[in-house]
Short mmCIF file of C-alpha atoms and ligand atoms in Angstrom, two decimals:
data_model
loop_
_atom_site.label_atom_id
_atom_site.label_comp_id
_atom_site.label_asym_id
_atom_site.label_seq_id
_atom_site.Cartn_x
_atom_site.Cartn_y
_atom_site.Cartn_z
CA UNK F 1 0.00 0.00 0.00
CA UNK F 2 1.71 3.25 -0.72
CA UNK F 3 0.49 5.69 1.66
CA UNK F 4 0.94 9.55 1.66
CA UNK F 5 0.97 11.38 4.88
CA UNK F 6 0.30 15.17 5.13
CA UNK F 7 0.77 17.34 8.15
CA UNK F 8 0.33 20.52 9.37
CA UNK F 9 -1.73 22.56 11.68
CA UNK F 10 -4.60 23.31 9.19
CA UNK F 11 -5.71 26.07 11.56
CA UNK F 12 -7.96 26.14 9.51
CA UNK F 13 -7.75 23.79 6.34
CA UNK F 14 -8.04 25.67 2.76
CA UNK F 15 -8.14 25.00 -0.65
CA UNK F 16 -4.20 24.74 -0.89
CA UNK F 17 -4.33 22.21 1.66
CA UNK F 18 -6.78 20.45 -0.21
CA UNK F 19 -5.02 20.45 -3.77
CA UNK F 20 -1.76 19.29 -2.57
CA UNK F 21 -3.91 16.37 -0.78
CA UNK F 22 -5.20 15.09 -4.14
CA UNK F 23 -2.34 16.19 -6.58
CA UNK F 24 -0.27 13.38 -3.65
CA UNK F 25 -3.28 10.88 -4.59
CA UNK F 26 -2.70 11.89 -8.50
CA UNK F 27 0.58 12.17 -9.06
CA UNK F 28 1.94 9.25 -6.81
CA UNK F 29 -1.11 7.10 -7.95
CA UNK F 30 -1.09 6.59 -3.49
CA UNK F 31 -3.73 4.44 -1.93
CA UNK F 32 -4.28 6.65 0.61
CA UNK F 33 -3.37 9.60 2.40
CA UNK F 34 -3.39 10.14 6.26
CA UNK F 35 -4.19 14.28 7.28
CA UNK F 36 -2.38 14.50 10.64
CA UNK F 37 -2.84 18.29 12.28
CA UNK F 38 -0.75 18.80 15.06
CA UNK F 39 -1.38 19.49 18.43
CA UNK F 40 -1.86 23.11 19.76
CA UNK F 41 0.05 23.60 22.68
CA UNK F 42 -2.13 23.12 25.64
CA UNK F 43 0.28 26.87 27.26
CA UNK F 44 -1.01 28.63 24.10
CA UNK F 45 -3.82 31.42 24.61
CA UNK F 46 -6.22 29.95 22.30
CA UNK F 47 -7.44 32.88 19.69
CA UNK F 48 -11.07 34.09 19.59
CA UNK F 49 -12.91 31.90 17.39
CA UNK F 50 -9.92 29.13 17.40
CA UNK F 51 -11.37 25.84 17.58
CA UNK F 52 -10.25 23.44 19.81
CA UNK F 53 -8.16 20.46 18.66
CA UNK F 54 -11.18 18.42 18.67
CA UNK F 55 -12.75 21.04 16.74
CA UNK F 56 -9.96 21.22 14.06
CA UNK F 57 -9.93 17.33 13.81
CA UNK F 58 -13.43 17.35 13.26
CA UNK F 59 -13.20 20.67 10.99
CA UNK F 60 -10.31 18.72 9.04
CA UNK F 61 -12.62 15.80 8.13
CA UNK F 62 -15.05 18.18 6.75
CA UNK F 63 -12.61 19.97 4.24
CA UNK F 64 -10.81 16.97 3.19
CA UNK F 65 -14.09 14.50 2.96
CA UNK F 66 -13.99 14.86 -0.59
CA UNK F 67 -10.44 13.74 -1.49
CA UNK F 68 -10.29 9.96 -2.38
CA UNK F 69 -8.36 8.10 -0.26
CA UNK F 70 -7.88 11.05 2.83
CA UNK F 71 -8.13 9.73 6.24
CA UNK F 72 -7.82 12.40 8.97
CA UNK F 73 -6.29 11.45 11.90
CA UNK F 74 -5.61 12.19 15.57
CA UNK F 75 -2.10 10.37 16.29
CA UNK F 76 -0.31 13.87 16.48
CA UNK F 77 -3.29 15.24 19.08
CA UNK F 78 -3.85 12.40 20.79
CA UNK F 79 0.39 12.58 21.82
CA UNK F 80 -0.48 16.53 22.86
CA UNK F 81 2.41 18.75 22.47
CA UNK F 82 5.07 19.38 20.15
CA UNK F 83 5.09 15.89 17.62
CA UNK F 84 8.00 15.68 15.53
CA UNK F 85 7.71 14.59 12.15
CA UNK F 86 9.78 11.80 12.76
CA UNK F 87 8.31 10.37 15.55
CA UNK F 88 5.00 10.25 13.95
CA UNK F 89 6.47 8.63 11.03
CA UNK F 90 7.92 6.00 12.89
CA UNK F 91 5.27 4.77 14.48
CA UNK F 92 3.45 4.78 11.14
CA UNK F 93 6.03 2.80 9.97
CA UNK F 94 5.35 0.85 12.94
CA UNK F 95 1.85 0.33 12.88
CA UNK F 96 2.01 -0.23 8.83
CA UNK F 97 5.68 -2.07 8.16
CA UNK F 98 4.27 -2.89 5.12
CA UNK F 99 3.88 0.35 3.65
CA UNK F 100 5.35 2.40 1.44
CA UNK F 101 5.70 6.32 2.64
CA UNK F 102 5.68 9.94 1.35
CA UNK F 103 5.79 12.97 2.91
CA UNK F 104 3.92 15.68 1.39
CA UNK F 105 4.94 19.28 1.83
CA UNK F 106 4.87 22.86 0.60
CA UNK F 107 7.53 24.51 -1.09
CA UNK F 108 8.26 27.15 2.20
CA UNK F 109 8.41 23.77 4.11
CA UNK F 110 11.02 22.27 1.35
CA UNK F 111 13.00 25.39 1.76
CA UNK F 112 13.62 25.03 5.19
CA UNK F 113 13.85 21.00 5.31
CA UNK F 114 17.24 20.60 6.32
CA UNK F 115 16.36 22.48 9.46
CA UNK F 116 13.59 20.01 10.19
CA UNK F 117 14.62 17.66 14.11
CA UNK F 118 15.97 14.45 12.20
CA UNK F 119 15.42 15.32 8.49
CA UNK F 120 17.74 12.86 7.06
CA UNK F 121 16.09 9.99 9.19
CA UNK F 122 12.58 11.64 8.19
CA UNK F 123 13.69 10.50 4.28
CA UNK F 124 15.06 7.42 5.25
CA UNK F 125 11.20 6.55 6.25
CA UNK F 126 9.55 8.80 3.67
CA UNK F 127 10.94 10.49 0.41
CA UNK F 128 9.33 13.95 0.10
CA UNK F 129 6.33 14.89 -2.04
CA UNK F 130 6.64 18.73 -2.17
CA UNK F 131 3.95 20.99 -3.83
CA UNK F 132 5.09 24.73 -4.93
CA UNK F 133 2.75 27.31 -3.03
CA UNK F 134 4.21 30.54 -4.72
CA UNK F 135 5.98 30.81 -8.63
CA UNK F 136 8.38 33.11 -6.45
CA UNK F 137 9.59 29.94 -4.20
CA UNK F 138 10.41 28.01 -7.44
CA UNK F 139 14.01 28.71 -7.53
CA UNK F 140 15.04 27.84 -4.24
CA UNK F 141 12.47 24.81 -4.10
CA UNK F 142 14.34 23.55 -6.96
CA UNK F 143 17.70 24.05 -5.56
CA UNK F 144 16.42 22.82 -2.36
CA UNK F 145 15.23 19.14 -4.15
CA UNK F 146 18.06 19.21 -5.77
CA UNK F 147 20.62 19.76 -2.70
CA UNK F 148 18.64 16.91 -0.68
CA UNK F 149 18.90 14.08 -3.44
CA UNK F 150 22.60 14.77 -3.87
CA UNK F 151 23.07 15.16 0.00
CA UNK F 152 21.26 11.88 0.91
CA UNK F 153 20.08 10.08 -2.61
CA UNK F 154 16.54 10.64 -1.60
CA UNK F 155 14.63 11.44 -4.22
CA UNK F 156 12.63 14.82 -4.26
CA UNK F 157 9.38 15.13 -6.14
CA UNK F 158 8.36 18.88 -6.66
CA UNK F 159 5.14 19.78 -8.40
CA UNK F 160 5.42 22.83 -9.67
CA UNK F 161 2.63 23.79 -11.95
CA UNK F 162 0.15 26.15 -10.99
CA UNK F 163 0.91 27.49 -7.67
CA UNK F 164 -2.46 27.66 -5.60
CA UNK F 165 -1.51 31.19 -3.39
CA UNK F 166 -3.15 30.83 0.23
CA UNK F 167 -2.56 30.33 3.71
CA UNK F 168 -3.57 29.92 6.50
CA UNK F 169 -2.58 33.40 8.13
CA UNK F 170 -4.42 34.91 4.99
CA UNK F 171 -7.70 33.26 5.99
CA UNK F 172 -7.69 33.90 9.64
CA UNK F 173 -6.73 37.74 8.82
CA UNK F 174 -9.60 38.20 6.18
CA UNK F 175 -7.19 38.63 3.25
CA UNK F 176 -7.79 35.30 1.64
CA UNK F 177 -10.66 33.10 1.21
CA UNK F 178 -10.79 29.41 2.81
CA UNK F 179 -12.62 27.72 -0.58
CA UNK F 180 -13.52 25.04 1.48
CA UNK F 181 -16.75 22.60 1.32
CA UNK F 182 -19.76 23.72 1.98
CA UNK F 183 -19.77 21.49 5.23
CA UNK F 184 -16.69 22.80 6.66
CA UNK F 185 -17.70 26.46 5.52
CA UNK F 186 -20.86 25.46 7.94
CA UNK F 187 -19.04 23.95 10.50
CA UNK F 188 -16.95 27.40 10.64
CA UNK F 189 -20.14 29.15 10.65
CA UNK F 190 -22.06 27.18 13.31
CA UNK F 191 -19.25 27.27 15.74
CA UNK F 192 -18.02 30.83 14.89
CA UNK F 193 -14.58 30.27 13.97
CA UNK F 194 -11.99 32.25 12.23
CA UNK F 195 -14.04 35.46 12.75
CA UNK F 196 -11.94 37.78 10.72
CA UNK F 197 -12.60 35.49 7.71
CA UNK F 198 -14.04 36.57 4.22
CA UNK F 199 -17.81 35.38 4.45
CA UNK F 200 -18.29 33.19 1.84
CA UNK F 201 -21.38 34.83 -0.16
P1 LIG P 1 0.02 29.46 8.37
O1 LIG P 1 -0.38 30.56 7.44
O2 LIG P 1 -0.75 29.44 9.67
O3 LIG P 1 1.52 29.36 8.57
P2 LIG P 1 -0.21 27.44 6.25
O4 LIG P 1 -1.19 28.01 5.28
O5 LIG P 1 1.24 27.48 5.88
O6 LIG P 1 -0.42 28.06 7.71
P3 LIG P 1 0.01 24.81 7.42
O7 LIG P 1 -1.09 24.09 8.12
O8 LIG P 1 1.12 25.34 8.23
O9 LIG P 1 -0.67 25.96 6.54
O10 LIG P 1 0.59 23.88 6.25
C1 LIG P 1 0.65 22.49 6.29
C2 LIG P 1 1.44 22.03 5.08
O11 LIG P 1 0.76 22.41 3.88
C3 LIG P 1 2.85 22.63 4.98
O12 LIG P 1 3.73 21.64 4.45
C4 LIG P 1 2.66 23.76 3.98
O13 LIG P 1 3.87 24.07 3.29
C5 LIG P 1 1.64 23.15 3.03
N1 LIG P 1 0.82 24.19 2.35
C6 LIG P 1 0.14 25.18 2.94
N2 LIG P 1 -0.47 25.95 2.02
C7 LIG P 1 -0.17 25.42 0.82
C8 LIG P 1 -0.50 25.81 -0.54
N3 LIG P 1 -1.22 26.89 -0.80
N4 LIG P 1 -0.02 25.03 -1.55
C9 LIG P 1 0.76 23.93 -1.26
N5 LIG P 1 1.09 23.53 -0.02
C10 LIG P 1 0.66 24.27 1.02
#
């Protein structure tokens, strides 16, 4: 089974989040692909109108309901804390010995890679599926892909078409809209999240 994995804190989940979820499925023809937001930490001031992490689970299975193959799941919230990548891996690898791994990531997230707790033990587990967020990140992503395979013989798949600008931040400021399902847009709605977001009209 080749199995993707995809994390991040999704606080909250948007339409770039959801693209590079099925380009994964696409492009690496993968079975599946686990959604794993991270804990918040339990020190942190939540926001006004942040959900909860049961809230962002739950929000997360909403958005991503309608990518073949997605399975959201808790392993990073049910730890609590800081999760590093590789620890979550491993026990993937664990649970699933069978499997075959990718990361996916964003291009900011391939820039800065090398800086990641255990990065060369993350690729050892999982080669990286990276997905460009911004045509101005495409020189350094490439230079970034290419510095890992010839660093560690990993190889580095970058997607680079079509850059899908969003973020988080964006959404939770108002300066960028979600373009999520209508069920998460409700859940948002019903639970009045992410106040400062663009209503959807
Ligand atoms: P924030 O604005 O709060 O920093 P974010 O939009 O970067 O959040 P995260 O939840 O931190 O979202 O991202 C999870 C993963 O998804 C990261 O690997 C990130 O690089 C990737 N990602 C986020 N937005 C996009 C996008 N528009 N296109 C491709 N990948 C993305």
């Amino acid at each position: 089974m080749l199995t993707a994995v995809y994390g991040g804190s999704f606080d909250p989940p948007h339409a770039g989040h959801l693209r590079a979820a099925s380009l994964a499925v696409k492009e690496l023809g993968a079975d599946r692909i686990f959604i794993i937001p991270a804990a918040v930490s339990p020190f942190k001031k939540r926001r006004r109108g942040q959900p909860t992490d049961a809230g962002r689970l739950e929000l997360c299975r909403l958005a991503f309901s309608g990518i073949p193959g997605a399975e959201v799941r808790d392993d990073e919230i049910r730890r609590g804390g800081t999760s590093y990548t590789v620890d979550t891996l491993e026990a993937l690898k664990n649970e699933y010995p069978d499997d075959t791994f990718f990361l996916v990531i964003g291009s900011d997230q391939l820039i800065s890679f090398r800086k990641w707790h255990e990065w060369r033990r993350i690729l050892s587990i999982s080669p990286l599926f990276a997905v460009l967020r911004d045509a101005g990140d495409l020189e350094a992503a490439l230079a970034e892909a290419r510095a890992i395979e010839d660093e560690t013989g990993s190889r580095v798949t970058l997607y680079t078409e079509d850059p899908l600008v969003v973020s988080s931040t964006g959404v939770r400021d108002g300066t960028a809209d979600a373009g999520l399902p209508a069920a998460a847009e409700e859940y948002i709605k019903k639970h009045r999240l992410y106040p400062k977001r663009r209503a959807k009209k």
